[in-house]
Amino acid sequence: MTALSVNLNKIALLRNARGGHLPDVARAGRTCLDAGAHGLTVHPRPDARHIRADDVSVLARLCAQRGVEFNIEGNPFAPPRPGYPGLLALCTSARPAQVTLVPDGDGQLTSDHGFDFHRDGEALRPLIAALRALGCRVSVFVDVGNPDLGLAAALGAQRVELYTGPYAEAFAAGDPEPALAAAATARAAQSVGLAVNAGHDLDQANLGRFLAAVPNVQEVSIGHALIGEALYAGLSATVRAYRTIIDASAAL
């Protein structure tokens, strides 16, 4: 069955907008896990605009206590700066089950493209090896249609995360083609030994269709839409609603 990993960045963003400790990121994480989430995701950025290094430590302990997966996303090329020790240092301390490498720059509001493995591959290779030596599974963020998935596998990646922003946009416009393209990319990844995750702009409206079209998705990482929907329905109820969609897809 596809695992649901809830991204807590937006909880931290709301907290940081006011300062202080509320809403409590760890309490939100516990609530999500209590409601059936299979794991938690964070994407700490160098400017610390949402998840901070101290959040990573707290959530790593929570996931270890609960026996669930902790997924840290981040740009492996972003250098350390005050308040941000760098992705490798965070992972060395937290030892997440999974690290998802994403090529996002400081100026991006959110991740919006995958890696170019011909350009970035040799720089990624030692970083992937270092993360795997820590015991972390390594996933790399890819665009649907990326022709170089064999190169991603050769670099040592174990999974790819399909960037689903274009799929979500097309779904809202009534266009089914991006789901078929995502399915083809997933099969291409699996053919070279890579497992498949997915994330970005997945929501309750489009998730079921995506999982029906794309084979053997191991994990979906969902944050922005889920937290937005939770403002109306409540966090526990929203996580349970996502689990209902995922459970139904597993039964097909």
PDB file of N, CA, C and O in Angstrom, residues 194-219:
ATOM      1  N   LEU A 194      14.482   1.491  -9.613  1.00  0.00           N
ATOM      2  CA  LEU A 194      14.134   2.587  -8.719  1.00  0.00           C
ATOM      3  C   LEU A 194      12.683   2.451  -8.268  1.00  0.00           C
ATOM      4  O   LEU A 194      11.782   2.245  -9.098  1.00  0.00           O
ATOM      5  N   ALA A 195      12.445   2.569  -6.972  1.00  0.00           N
ATOM      6  CA  ALA A 195      11.076   2.652  -6.480  1.00  0.00           C
ATOM      7  C   ALA A 195      10.572   4.088  -6.667  1.00  0.00           C
ATOM      8  O   ALA A 195      11.358   5.025  -6.858  1.00  0.00           O
ATOM      9  N   VAL A 196       9.263   4.266  -6.570  1.00  0.00           N
ATOM     10  CA  VAL A 196       8.641   5.537  -6.954  1.00  0.00           C
ATOM     11  C   VAL A 196       7.854   6.140  -5.808  1.00  0.00           C
ATOM     12  O   VAL A 196       6.977   5.484  -5.222  1.00  0.00           O
ATOM     13  N   ASN A 197       8.165   7.381  -5.495  1.00  0.00           N
ATOM     14  CA  ASN A 197       7.370   8.232  -4.610  1.00  0.00           C
ATOM     15  C   ASN A 197       6.751   9.335  -5.456  1.00  0.00           C
ATOM     16  O   ASN A 197       7.073   9.491  -6.644  1.00  0.00           O
ATOM     17  N   ALA A 198       5.893  10.133  -4.848  1.00  0.00           N
ATOM     18  CA  ALA A 198       5.283  11.247  -5.572  1.00  0.00           C
ATOM     19  C   ALA A 198       4.947  12.357  -4.590  1.00  0.00           C
ATOM     20  O   ALA A 198       4.682  12.106  -3.410  1.00  0.00           O
ATOM     21  N   GLY A 199       4.949  13.577  -5.098  1.00  0.00           N
ATOM     22  CA  GLY A 199       4.573  14.683  -4.240  1.00  0.00           C
ATOM     23  C   GLY A 199       4.534  16.009  -4.952  1.00  0.00           C
ATOM     24  O   GLY A 199       5.228  16.216  -5.949  1.00  0.00           O
ATOM     25  N   HIS A 200       3.715  16.872  -4.459  1.00  0.00           N
ATOM     26  CA  HIS A 200       3.540  18.273  -4.827  1.00  0.00           C
ATOM     27  C   HIS A 200       2.152  18.488  -5.433  1.00  0.00           C
ATOM     28  O   HIS A 200       1.832  17.973  -6.491  1.00  0.00           O
ATOM     29  N   ASP A 201       1.356  19.262  -4.694  1.00  0.00           N
ATOM     30  CA  ASP A 201       0.004  19.655  -5.118  1.00  0.00           C
ATOM     31  C   ASP A 201      -0.969  18.489  -5.226  1.00  0.00           C
ATOM     32  O   ASP A 201      -2.047  18.631  -5.821  1.00  0.00           O
ATOM     33  N   LEU A 202      -0.620  17.343  -4.679  1.00  0.00           N
ATOM     34  CA  LEU A 202      -1.614  16.279  -4.557  1.00  0.00           C
ATOM     35  C   LEU A 202      -2.609  16.662  -3.476  1.00  0.00           C
ATOM     36  O   LEU A 202      -2.246  17.246  -2.447  1.00  0.00           O
ATOM     37  N   ASP A 203      -3.888  16.359  -3.728  1.00  0.00           N
ATOM     38  CA  ASP A 203      -4.935  16.702  -2.768  1.00  0.00           C
ATOM     39  C   ASP A 203      -6.023  15.642  -2.808  1.00  0.00           C
ATOM     40  O   ASP A 203      -5.919  14.649  -3.529  1.00  0.00           O
ATOM     41  N   GLN A 204      -7.077  15.862  -2.041  1.00  0.00           N
ATOM     42  CA  GLN A 204      -8.130  14.852  -1.976  1.00  0.00           C
ATOM     43  C   GLN A 204      -8.861  14.690  -3.306  1.00  0.00           C
ATOM     44  O   GLN A 204      -9.379  13.606  -3.601  1.00  0.00           O
ATOM     45  N   ALA A 205      -8.885  15.741  -4.100  1.00  0.00           N
ATOM     46  CA  ALA A 205      -9.593  15.658  -5.380  1.00  0.00           C
ATOM     47  C   ALA A 205      -8.825  14.838  -6.406  1.00  0.00           C
ATOM     48  O   ALA A 205      -9.415  14.085  -7.189  1.00  0.00           O
ATOM     49  N   ASN A 206      -7.493  14.964  -6.421  1.00  0.00           N
ATOM     50  CA  ASN A 206      -6.733  14.350  -7.517  1.00  0.00           C
ATOM     51  C   ASN A 206      -5.929  13.119  -7.120  1.00  0.00           C
ATOM     52  O   ASN A 206      -5.407  12.410  -7.981  1.00  0.00           O
ATOM     53  N   LEU A 207      -5.812  12.829  -5.826  1.00  0.00           N
ATOM     54  CA  LEU A 207      -4.932  11.747  -5.394  1.00  0.00           C
ATOM     55  C   LEU A 207      -5.419  10.381  -5.857  1.00  0.00           C
ATOM     56  O   LEU A 207      -4.632   9.556  -6.334  1.00  0.00           O
ATOM     57  N   GLY A 208      -6.710  10.119  -5.735  1.00  0.00           N
ATOM     58  CA  GLY A 208      -7.225   8.813  -6.126  1.00  0.00           C
ATOM     59  C   GLY A 208      -6.979   8.512  -7.581  1.00  0.00           C
ATOM     60  O   GLY A 208      -6.568   7.397  -7.937  1.00  0.00           O
ATOM     61  N   ARG A 209      -7.218   9.498  -8.440  1.00  0.00           N
ATOM     62  CA  ARG A 209      -6.977   9.299  -9.875  1.00  0.00           C
ATOM     63  C   ARG A 209      -5.498   9.035 -10.142  1.00  0.00           C
ATOM     64  O   ARG A 209      -5.143   8.187 -10.976  1.00  0.00           O
ATOM     65  N   PHE A 210      -4.643   9.758  -9.453  1.00  0.00           N
ATOM     66  CA  PHE A 210      -3.205   9.564  -9.653  1.00  0.00           C
ATOM     67  C   PHE A 210      -2.790   8.154  -9.268  1.00  0.00           C
ATOM     68  O   PHE A 210      -2.082   7.474 -10.025  1.00  0.00           O
ATOM     69  N   LEU A 211      -3.217   7.687  -8.112  1.00  0.00           N
ATOM     70  CA  LEU A 211      -2.822   6.355  -7.657  1.00  0.00           C
ATOM     71  C   LEU A 211      -3.421   5.257  -8.516  1.00  0.00           C
ATOM     72  O   LEU A 211      -2.832   4.181  -8.660  1.00  0.00           O
ATOM     73  N   ALA A 212      -4.587   5.518  -9.101  1.00  0.00           N
ATOM     74  CA  ALA A 212      -5.180   4.536 -10.003  1.00  0.00           C
ATOM     75  C   ALA A 212      -4.396   4.431 -11.304  1.00  0.00           C
ATOM     76  O   ALA A 212      -4.336   3.360 -11.922  1.00  0.00           O
ATOM     77  N   ALA A 213      -3.780   5.548 -11.723  1.00  0.00           N
ATOM     78  CA  ALA A 213      -3.078   5.574 -13.009  1.00  0.00           C
ATOM     79  C   ALA A 213      -1.627   5.152 -12.904  1.00  0.00           C
ATOM     80  O   ALA A 213      -1.083   4.551 -13.833  1.00  0.00           O
ATOM     81  N   VAL A 214      -0.992   5.468 -11.796  1.00  0.00           N
ATOM     82  CA  VAL A 214       0.463   5.293 -11.673  1.00  0.00           C
ATOM     83  C   VAL A 214       0.741   4.054 -10.835  1.00  0.00           C
ATOM     84  O   VAL A 214       0.307   3.966  -9.685  1.00  0.00           O
ATOM     85  N   PRO A 215       1.476   3.099 -11.362  1.00  0.00           N
ATOM     86  CA  PRO A 215       1.630   1.812 -10.673  1.00  0.00           C
ATOM     87  C   PRO A 215       2.632   1.865  -9.509  1.00  0.00           C
ATOM     88  O   PRO A 215       3.681   2.501  -9.589  1.00  0.00           O
ATOM     89  N   ASN A 216       2.264   1.197  -8.432  1.00  0.00           N
ATOM     90  CA  ASN A 216       3.204   0.873  -7.346  1.00  0.00           C
ATOM     91  C   ASN A 216       3.898   2.102  -6.755  1.00  0.00           C
ATOM     92  O   ASN A 216       5.121   2.100  -6.556  1.00  0.00           O
ATOM     93  N   VAL A 217       3.117   3.127  -6.468  1.00  0.00           N
ATOM     94  CA  VAL A 217       3.676   4.293  -5.778  1.00  0.00           C
ATOM     95  C   VAL A 217       3.920   3.920  -4.317  1.00  0.00           C
ATOM     96  O   VAL A 217       2.996   3.511  -3.608  1.00  0.00           O
ATOM     97  N   GLN A 218       5.151   4.054  -3.876  1.00  0.00           N
ATOM     98  CA  GLN A 218       5.509   3.643  -2.521  1.00  0.00           C
ATOM     99  C   GLN A 218       5.077   4.656  -1.471  1.00  0.00           C
ATOM    100  O   GLN A 218       4.722   4.277  -0.349  1.00  0.00           O
ATOM    101  N   GLU A 219       5.145   5.940  -1.814  1.00  0.00           N
ATOM    102  CA  GLU A 219       4.866   6.980  -0.822  1.00  0.00           C
ATOM    103  C   GLU A 219       4.391   8.238  -1.519  1.00  0.00           C
ATOM    104  O   GLU A 219       4.889   8.596  -2.588  1.00  0.00           O
TER     105      GLU A 219
END
